[in-house]
Amino acid sequence: MAEGLRERKKRQTKQRISDIATGLFLERGFASVTVADVAEAADVSVNTVYNYFPAKEDLFLDRGADMADRLSRWVRGRRAGESAADAVLRELRTLVEGVSPTVGLFAGYADFMRVITDSPALRSRLWAFQQESLRDLETTLRAEAGPGGGHLPDLVAGQLDWLHAGVLAWIGTQMVQGRDPGEVSREALVLIDEMEEVLGERVLNYAVREAS
């Protein structure tokens, strides 16, 4: 369904507010910027800001919701013949190879992380997103396993979460050092291959989607 004018304007307004807020946070730090400051800079009311972003932390971590269900979306969208691990590995490699900002491959990452590191509130929210992602993936795999799945769905979820979090953490460490995103991308692909070799066969072959 095509995006309507109203929806497009709302999306553009939300993105504009987020971009302005991010600029302020990068310049002055998270704690030093209020929601009122963001509203004034964006020329909107404080209520408008809260309509789009329920909490101040959401202004900076505006892609958190997408990250929270990323692994589950990848698993649910796996192709015929693919296991849950196959889907996660494929999608992760695609993002890394494409030098996607969504995995931390962008210039200015060090400045972005500095804001998070300096803010206990942002660190707490980021940790909550990570925990939500794991719980969501556990729920998805338990639904795939059906009755009698035992502990295996949760164990597989933990391994896939380790894979995803481990790659992102390594990329973050490299980007904080100011390295070129393209170089980090190429090395991260090697890391993914090595991490895949560590996963056991039960994880790699779990929840293979049958052909319809």
XYZ file of N, CA and C in Angstrom:
636
model
N 0.844 -1.188 0.000
C 0.000 0.000 0.000
C 0.877 1.235 0.000
N 0.582 2.176 -0.891
C 1.375 3.386 -1.017
C 1.201 4.261 0.226
N 2.267 4.948 0.592
C 2.223 5.833 1.743
C 1.402 7.074 1.408
N 0.428 7.405 2.247
C -0.402 8.577 2.038
C 0.310 9.848 2.449
N -0.259 10.984 2.059
C 0.349 12.277 2.361
C 0.473 12.492 3.865
N -0.574 12.147 4.607
C -0.556 12.327 6.063
C 0.538 11.492 6.705
N 0.641 10.243 6.290
C 1.667 9.363 6.859
C 3.067 9.851 6.513
N 3.229 10.329 5.280
C 4.548 10.815 4.867
C 4.959 12.038 5.679
N 4.017 12.949 5.902
C 4.328 14.145 6.679
C 4.678 13.794 8.120
N 3.955 12.834 8.685
C 4.254 12.411 10.054
C 5.635 11.774 10.134
N 5.956 10.936 9.153
C 7.276 10.295 9.134
C 8.373 11.340 8.989
N 8.171 12.326 8.121
C 9.175 13.359 7.905
C 9.354 14.229 9.142
N 8.246 14.526 9.821
C 8.326 15.319 11.044
C 9.084 14.567 12.122
N 8.776 13.293 12.272
C 9.466 12.482 13.273
C 10.959 12.421 12.988
N 11.323 12.217 11.717
C 12.736 12.136 11.360
C 13.436 13.471 11.592
N 12.751 14.559 11.285
C 13.336 15.892 11.476
C 13.595 16.151 12.956
N 12.633 15.828 13.803
C 12.822 16.022 15.234
C 13.992 15.171 15.733
N 14.045 13.924 15.297
C 15.120 13.033 15.705
C 16.479 13.552 15.264
N 16.570 14.014 14.025
C 17.841 14.526 13.502
C 18.313 15.751 14.288
N 17.383 16.649 14.585
C 17.733 17.856 15.335
C 18.167 17.490 16.741
N 17.432 16.575 17.372
C 17.793 16.137 18.723
C 19.170 15.497 18.742
N 19.442 14.637 17.772
C 20.741 13.970 17.712
C 21.866 14.982 17.593
N 21.672 16.000 16.758
C 22.675 17.049 16.616
C 22.945 17.774 17.921
N 21.876 18.065 18.660
C 22.035 18.726 19.954
C 22.752 17.832 20.957
N 22.386 16.574 20.992
C 23.029 15.643 21.926
C 24.512 15.475 21.616
N 24.831 15.386 20.334
C 26.237 15.243 19.942
C 27.032 16.485 20.306
N 26.395 17.629 20.213
C 27.081 18.892 20.480
C 27.223 19.169 21.978
N 26.168 18.867 22.737
C 26.133 19.304 24.142
C 26.064 18.170 25.154
N 25.886 16.952 24.689
C 25.735 15.834 25.613
C 24.274 15.590 25.928
N 23.950 14.337 26.264
C 22.551 13.967 26.460
C 21.932 14.662 27.668
N 22.643 14.689 28.773
C 22.083 15.249 30.007
C 21.859 16.754 29.916
N 22.630 17.429 29.083
C 22.558 18.891 29.016
C 21.440 19.405 28.114
N 20.802 18.511 27.378
C 19.737 18.903 26.443
C 18.397 18.426 26.985
N 17.426 19.325 27.054
C 16.090 18.961 27.518
C 15.158 18.735 26.328
N 14.031 18.116 26.601
C 13.028 17.938 25.549
C 12.534 19.298 25.073
N 12.457 20.261 25.991
C 12.052 21.620 25.606
C 13.062 22.240 24.643
N 14.355 21.957 24.855
C 15.387 22.454 23.937
C 15.180 21.881 22.533
N 14.862 20.598 22.484
C 14.635 19.941 21.198
C 13.410 20.530 20.512
N 12.349 20.721 21.286
C 11.118 21.278 20.723
C 11.354 22.672 20.155
N 12.100 23.479 20.890
C 12.379 24.841 20.423
C 13.208 24.814 19.144
N 14.225 23.979 19.105
C 15.081 23.916 17.916
C 14.325 23.384 16.707
N 13.372 22.482 16.937
C 12.599 21.897 15.841
C 11.361 22.728 15.500
N 11.122 23.788 16.298
C 9.965 24.667 16.096
C 8.647 23.895 16.200
N 8.565 23.053 17.228
C 7.329 22.322 17.524
C 7.090 22.418 19.030
N 5.936 21.977 19.482
C 5.634 22.000 20.908
C 6.270 20.789 21.598
N 6.414 20.916 22.919
C 6.928 19.792 23.701
C 5.996 18.591 23.566
N 4.694 18.842 23.556
C 3.730 17.752 23.399
C 3.908 17.028 22.077
N 4.246 17.770 21.024
C 4.479 17.141 19.720
C 5.677 16.203 19.787
N 6.725 16.632 20.463
C 7.900 15.772 20.613
C 7.512 14.472 21.318
N 6.754 14.598 22.411
C 6.354 13.409 23.167
C 5.371 12.535 22.399
N 4.621 13.135 21.488
C 3.716 12.333 20.663
C 4.496 11.354 19.787
N 5.663 11.780 19.353
C 6.492 10.924 18.501
C 7.491 10.096 19.304
N 7.947 10.639 20.428
C 8.983 9.983 21.226
C 8.549 9.988 22.693
N 8.035 8.859 23.199
C 7.497 8.806 24.559
C 8.509 9.173 25.643
N 9.788 8.937 25.386
C 10.826 9.238 26.377
C 11.983 9.968 25.699
N 12.691 10.746 26.482
C 13.823 11.501 25.945
C 14.841 10.574 25.296
N 15.070 9.407 25.899
C 16.055 8.457 25.361
C 15.698 8.018 23.942
N 14.399 7.981 23.636
C 13.957 7.544 22.313
C 14.373 8.516 21.219
N 14.627 9.762 21.587
C 15.067 10.758 20.604
C 16.440 10.406 20.041
N 17.276 9.795 20.877
C 18.622 9.439 20.419
C 18.685 8.007 19.920
N 17.975 7.112 20.611
C 17.946 5.702 20.214
C 16.644 5.420 19.481
N 16.380 6.204 18.445
C 15.083 6.115 17.763
C 14.931 4.850 16.940
N 16.027 4.119 16.723
C 15.930 2.864 15.979
C 15.928 1.655 16.906
N 15.758 1.921 18.193
C 15.797 0.836 19.161
C 14.715 -0.197 18.956
N 13.521 0.263 18.621
C 12.414 -0.683 18.426
C 12.701 -1.622 17.265
N 13.330 -1.086 16.224
C 13.686 -1.919 15.080
C 14.723 -2.964 15.486
N 15.660 -2.549 16.301
C 16.697 -3.488 16.739
C 16.113 -4.559 17.657
N 15.111 -4.179 18.462
C 14.571 -5.106 19.449
C 13.946 -6.336 18.813
N 13.345 -6.175 17.632
C 12.724 -7.352 17.005
C 13.436 -7.767 15.723
N 14.658 -7.279 15.547
C 15.415 -7.572 14.318
C 15.639 -9.067 14.135
N 16.145 -9.741 15.164
C 16.453 -11.163 15.031
C 15.190 -11.980 14.777
N 14.117 -11.643 15.466
C 12.860 -12.358 15.255
C 12.342 -12.152 13.841
N 12.444 -10.946 13.330
C 11.991 -10.676 11.960
C 12.797 -11.487 10.957
N 14.097 -11.580 11.200
C 14.942 -12.364 10.299
C 14.554 -13.832 10.324
N 14.302 -14.339 11.517
C 13.932 -15.755 11.636
C 12.564 -16.004 11.008
N 11.610 -15.161 11.292
C 10.267 -15.338 10.721
C 10.274 -15.224 9.202
N 11.218 -14.449 8.673
C 11.280 -14.251 7.230
C 12.227 -15.193 6.512
N 12.678 -16.238 7.203
C 13.650 -17.135 6.561
C 13.028 -17.840 5.360
N 13.891 -18.202 4.427
C 13.463 -18.801 3.178
C 13.278 -20.311 3.333
N 12.620 -20.884 2.356
C 12.457 -22.343 2.353
C 13.838 -22.996 2.328
N 14.021 -23.962 3.210
C 15.306 -24.650 3.294
C 16.303 -23.986 4.217
N 15.989 -22.794 4.697
C 16.883 -22.094 5.612
C 16.533 -22.428 7.062
N 17.551 -22.552 7.880
C 17.345 -22.673 9.318
C 17.287 -21.269 9.917
N 16.953 -21.197 11.199
C 16.944 -19.901 11.877
C 18.329 -19.265 11.825
N 19.366 -20.068 12.059
C 20.732 -19.551 12.025
C 21.119 -19.093 10.625
N 20.719 -19.852 9.609
C 21.018 -19.470 8.225
C 20.477 -18.074 7.924
N 19.238 -17.826 8.374
C 18.601 -16.539 8.097
C 19.331 -15.404 8.799
N 19.691 -15.620 10.055
C 20.405 -14.581 10.797
C 21.764 -14.311 10.178
N 22.478 -15.354 9.813
C 23.793 -15.178 9.189
C 23.682 -14.456 7.857
N 22.682 -14.833 7.058
C 22.511 -14.185 5.747
C 22.195 -12.701 5.889
N 21.247 -12.397 6.765
C 20.845 -11.001 6.934
C 21.982 -10.165 7.525
N 22.689 -10.730 8.478
C 23.794 -10.004 9.099
C 24.908 -9.748 8.099
N 25.229 -10.760 7.304
C 26.259 -10.566 6.284
C 25.846 -9.493 5.271
N 24.561 -9.467 4.919
C 24.073 -8.468 3.963
C 24.282 -7.051 4.497
N 23.950 -6.843 5.767
C 24.114 -5.517 6.358
C 25.589 -5.130 6.455
N 26.417 -6.080 6.883
C 27.845 -5.792 7.034
C 28.481 -5.530 5.675
N 28.182 -6.381 4.703
C 28.759 -6.206 3.365
C 28.299 -4.900 2.735
N 27.076 -4.485 3.045
C 26.554 -3.229 2.512
C 26.987 -2.008 3.296
N 27.874 -2.195 4.267
C 28.376 -1.099 5.115
C 27.190 -0.292 5.664
N 26.275 -1.003 6.277
C 25.050 -0.373 6.767
C 25.267 0.353 8.093
N 24.737 1.564 8.213
C 24.808 2.280 9.500
C 24.082 1.538 10.615
N 23.143 0.659 10.262
C 22.357 -0.033 11.285
C 23.182 -1.052 12.076
N 24.393 -1.350 11.609
C 25.292 -2.213 12.386
C 26.513 -1.427 12.862
N 26.423 -0.105 12.825
C 27.492 0.745 13.342
C 28.549 1.148 12.350
N 28.346 0.836 11.067
C 29.354 1.159 10.055
C 29.065 2.526 9.431
N 29.451 3.570 10.157
C 29.269 4.922 9.622
C 30.275 5.873 10.260
N 30.652 6.867 9.494
C 31.555 7.886 10.017
C 30.853 8.622 11.152
N 31.565 8.922 12.194
C 30.966 9.591 13.333
C 30.463 8.650 14.408
N 30.705 7.357 14.231
C 30.247 6.375 15.218
C 30.861 6.651 16.592
N 32.114 7.064 16.606
C 32.781 7.322 17.880
C 32.062 8.420 18.660
N 31.635 9.471 17.961
C 30.909 10.559 18.623
C 29.559 10.068 19.134
N 28.897 9.220 18.338
C 27.613 8.660 18.726
C 27.748 7.843 20.013
N 28.763 6.999 20.068
C 28.963 6.138 21.229
C 29.406 6.943 22.444
N 30.106 8.047 22.219
C 30.523 8.873 23.348
C 29.313 9.398 24.107
N 28.270 9.788 23.362
C 27.056 10.276 24.008
C 26.430 9.172 24.862
N 26.396 7.956 24.334
C 25.813 6.830 25.074
C 26.659 6.494 26.295
N 27.968 6.437 26.111
C 28.867 6.095 27.210
C 28.752 7.080 28.361
N 28.542 8.342 28.042
C 28.469 9.385 29.069
C 27.103 9.471 29.742
N 26.139 8.693 29.274
C 24.781 8.790 29.810
C 24.305 7.463 30.405
N 24.153 7.377 31.715
C 23.609 6.157 32.323
C 22.211 5.826 31.797
N 21.407 6.841 31.532
C 20.044 6.608 31.040
C 20.062 5.945 29.670
N 20.953 6.388 28.788
C 21.043 5.789 27.456
C 21.624 4.387 27.521
N 22.600 4.181 28.377
C 23.172 2.841 28.530
C 22.110 1.872 29.039
N 21.302 2.332 29.966
C 20.238 1.485 30.507
C 19.209 1.153 29.447
N 18.835 2.139 28.641
C 17.843 1.896 27.595
C 18.399 0.946 26.530
N 19.670 1.114 26.178
C 20.280 0.232 25.191
C 20.325 -1.204 25.707
N 20.656 -1.386 26.980
C 20.665 -2.719 27.575
C 19.262 -3.310 27.545
N 18.250 -2.494 27.815
C 16.867 -2.975 27.796
C 16.471 -3.439 26.403
N 16.899 -2.710 25.376
C 16.622 -3.133 23.999
C 17.260 -4.493 23.715
N 18.480 -4.671 24.174
C 19.184 -5.933 23.935
C 18.486 -7.095 24.625
N 18.022 -6.870 25.850
C 17.302 -7.920 26.567
C 15.961 -8.215 25.906
N 15.300 -7.176 25.434
C 14.021 -7.358 24.742
C 14.211 -8.166 23.467
N 15.314 -7.908 22.762
C 15.601 -8.643 21.535
C 15.754 -10.135 21.817
N 16.477 -10.469 22.895
C 16.678 -11.876 23.243
C 15.355 -12.534 23.630
N 14.571 -11.865 24.452
C 13.289 -12.443 24.880
C 12.346 -12.630 23.692
N 12.355 -11.664 22.786
C 11.495 -11.757 21.612
C 11.903 -12.933 20.732
N 13.214 -13.131 20.580
C 13.698 -14.252 19.780
C 13.372 -15.580 20.450
N 13.484 -15.656 21.765
C 13.114 -16.875 22.476
C 11.646 -17.216 22.228
N 10.791 -16.194 22.298
C 9.362 -16.402 22.062
C 9.107 -16.901 20.650
N 9.788 -16.300 19.683
C 9.621 -16.698 18.279
C 10.045 -18.146 18.070
N 11.189 -18.534 18.621
C 11.679 -19.904 18.422
C 10.845 -20.925 19.181
N 10.325 -20.542 20.341
C 9.437 -21.464 21.053
C 8.158 -21.707 20.258
N 7.660 -20.653 19.617
C 6.465 -20.810 18.784
C 6.761 -21.702 17.593
N 7.961 -21.597 17.041
C 8.350 -22.430 15.908
C 8.486 -23.891 16.332
N 8.985 -24.106 17.559
C 9.230 -25.467 18.019
C 7.941 -26.186 18.369
N 6.945 -25.435 18.864
C 5.693 -26.051 19.263
C 5.837 -26.772 20.594
N 4.800 -27.507 21.021
C 4.837 -28.219 22.297
C 5.984 -29.228 22.344
N 6.599 -29.313 23.480
C 7.664 -30.304 23.649
C 9.015 -29.841 23.149
N 9.165 -28.553 22.910
C 10.447 -28.045 22.413
C 11.541 -28.052 23.453
N 11.147 -28.150 24.724
C 12.138 -28.176 25.785
C 12.907 -26.879 25.892
N 14.167 -26.999 26.274
C 15.009 -25.820 26.446
C 15.713 -25.396 25.158
N 15.641 -26.214 24.127
C 16.413 -25.947 22.918
C 16.101 -24.597 22.271
N 14.833 -24.188 22.163
C 14.566 -22.870 21.559
C 15.297 -21.736 22.279
N 15.291 -21.764 23.611
C 15.970 -20.714 24.366
C 17.485 -20.797 24.188
N 18.015 -22.027 24.123
C 19.456 -22.182 23.930
C 19.889 -21.676 22.559
N 19.089 -21.980 21.534
C 19.402 -21.499 20.183
C 19.298 -19.977 20.141
N 18.266 -19.438 20.768
C 18.102 -17.986 20.803
C 19.325 -17.324 21.433
N 19.826 -17.925 22.514
C 21.003 -17.373 23.162
C 22.222 -17.376 22.258
N 22.390 -18.428 21.479
C 23.528 -18.513 20.559
C 23.424 -17.488 19.423
N 22.219 -17.338 18.887
C 22.035 -16.381 17.792
C 22.163 -14.946 18.294
N 21.697 -14.711 19.504
C 21.865 -13.385 20.104
C 23.346 -13.107 20.334
N 24.091 -14.129 20.797
C 25.543 -13.979 20.980
C 26.220 -13.626 19.664
N 25.825 -14.287 18.591
C 26.401 -14.022 17.282
C 26.174 -12.569 16.874
N 24.927 -12.149 16.944
C 24.559 -10.793 16.525
C 25.236 -9.744 17.409
N 25.122 -9.914 18.722
C 25.701 -8.941 19.644
C 27.223 -8.914 19.546
N 27.819 -10.080 19.349
C 29.265 -10.149 19.255
C 29.808 -9.410 18.047
N 29.145 -9.568 16.911
C 29.583 -8.873 15.698
C 29.427 -7.364 15.867
N 28.285 -6.942 16.398
C 28.063 -5.505 16.581
C 29.045 -4.900 17.584
N 29.349 -5.654 18.638
C 30.304 -5.157 19.631
C 31.693 -5.012 19.022
N 32.091 -5.998 18.212
C 33.415 -5.923 17.575
C 33.471 -4.740 16.607
N 32.428 -4.578 15.813
C 32.388 -3.444 14.893
C 32.484 -2.135 15.671
N 31.744 -2.051 16.773
C 31.768 -0.833 17.573
C 33.154 -0.522 18.106
N 33.856 -1.550 18.575
C 35.211 -1.352 19.092
C 36.130 -0.791 18.014
N 36.006 -1.314 16.801
C 36.847 -0.845 15.702
C 36.485 0.571 15.263
N 35.184 0.863 15.210
C 34.746 2.177 14.743
C 35.086 3.284 15.738
N 35.074 2.951 17.027
C 35.459 3.933 18.036
C 36.906 4.366 17.839
N 37.712 3.482 17.261
C 39.110 3.802 16.987
C 39.275 4.671 15.749
N 38.164 5.006 15.098
C 38.204 5.884 13.935
C 38.584 5.198 12.640
N 38.397 3.899 12.565
C 38.775 3.160 11.370
C 37.782 3.391 10.230
N 38.226 3.055 9.031
C 37.388 3.200 7.844
C 36.277 2.156 7.854
N 35.025 2.575 7.652
C 33.915 1.620 7.683
C 34.066 0.474 6.690
N 34.608 0.752 5.504
C 34.781 -0.291 4.506
C 35.764 -1.356 4.953
N 36.857 -0.933 5.567
C 37.840 -1.894 6.059
C 37.255 -2.746 7.184
N 36.532 -2.095 8.093
C 35.919 -2.825 9.200
C 34.888 -3.808 8.663
N 34.163 -3.414 7.638
C 33.174 -4.297 7.018
C 33.823 -5.577 6.521
N 34.919 -5.445 5.815
C 35.588 -6.623 5.249
C 36.094 -7.552 6.356
N 36.640 -6.993 7.411
C 37.136 -7.822 8.503
C 35.985 -8.440 9.286
N 34.874 -7.725 9.389
C 33.715 -8.259 10.108
C 33.137 -9.467 9.390
N 33.191 -9.488 8.078
C 32.707 -10.650 7.331
C 33.537 -11.888 7.667
N 34.836 -11.702 7.833
C 35.704 -12.812 8.235
C 35.328 -13.273 9.648
N 35.063 -12.310 10.517
C 34.669 -12.640 11.888
C 33.374 -13.459 11.898
N 32.411 -13.077 11.072
C 31.150 -13.816 11.002
C 31.399 -15.254 10.577
N 32.285 -15.444 9.591
C 32.628 -16.805 9.162
C 33.206 -17.606 10.326
N 34.079 -16.975 11.101
C 34.710 -17.672 12.218
C 33.694 -18.000 13.311
N 32.780 -17.080 13.543
C 31.761 -17.320 14.565
C 30.792 -18.415 14.125
N 30.514 -18.477 12.837
C 29.649 -19.540 12.325
C 30.266 -20.904 12.585
N 31.593 -20.995 12.442
C 32.282 -22.262 12.657
C 32.197 -22.709 14.119
N 32.008 -21.761 15.026
C 31.922 -22.082 16.452
C 30.556 -22.677 16.801
N 29.517 -22.277 16.058
C 28.169 -22.769 16.337
C 28.079 -24.266 16.049
N 27.380 -24.978 16.910
C 27.219 -26.411 16.719
C 26.185 -26.737 15.660
N 26.179 -28.000 15.240
C 25.256 -28.426 14.187
C 23.799 -28.305 14.614
N 23.521 -28.538 15.900
C 22.132 -28.439 16.360
C 21.614 -27.012 16.244
N 22.487 -26.052 16.453
C 22.094 -24.653 16.294
C 21.960 -24.294 14.819
N 22.940 -24.689 14.028
C 22.944 -24.351 12.605
C 21.780 -24.986 11.857
N 21.310 -26.122 12.316
C 20.242 -26.844 11.613
C 18.892 -26.754 12.310
N 18.764 -25.817 13.235
C 17.520 -25.717 13.992
C 16.473 -24.897 13.237
N 15.244 -25.379 13.256
C 14.089 -24.680 12.676
C 14.263 -24.415 11.187
N 14.595 -25.458 10.436
C 14.679 -25.329 8.983
C 13.265 -25.205 8.432
N 13.028 -24.189 7.618
C 11.700 -23.984 7.037
C 11.477 -24.932 5.870
N 10.414 -25.657 5.933
C 10.097 -26.584 4.860
C 9.537 -25.820 3.650
N 9.755 -26.396 2.468
C 9.212 -25.789 1.248
C 7.694 -25.914 1.269
N 7.022 -24.847 0.841
C 5.540 -24.868 0.847
C 5.015 -25.620 -0.359
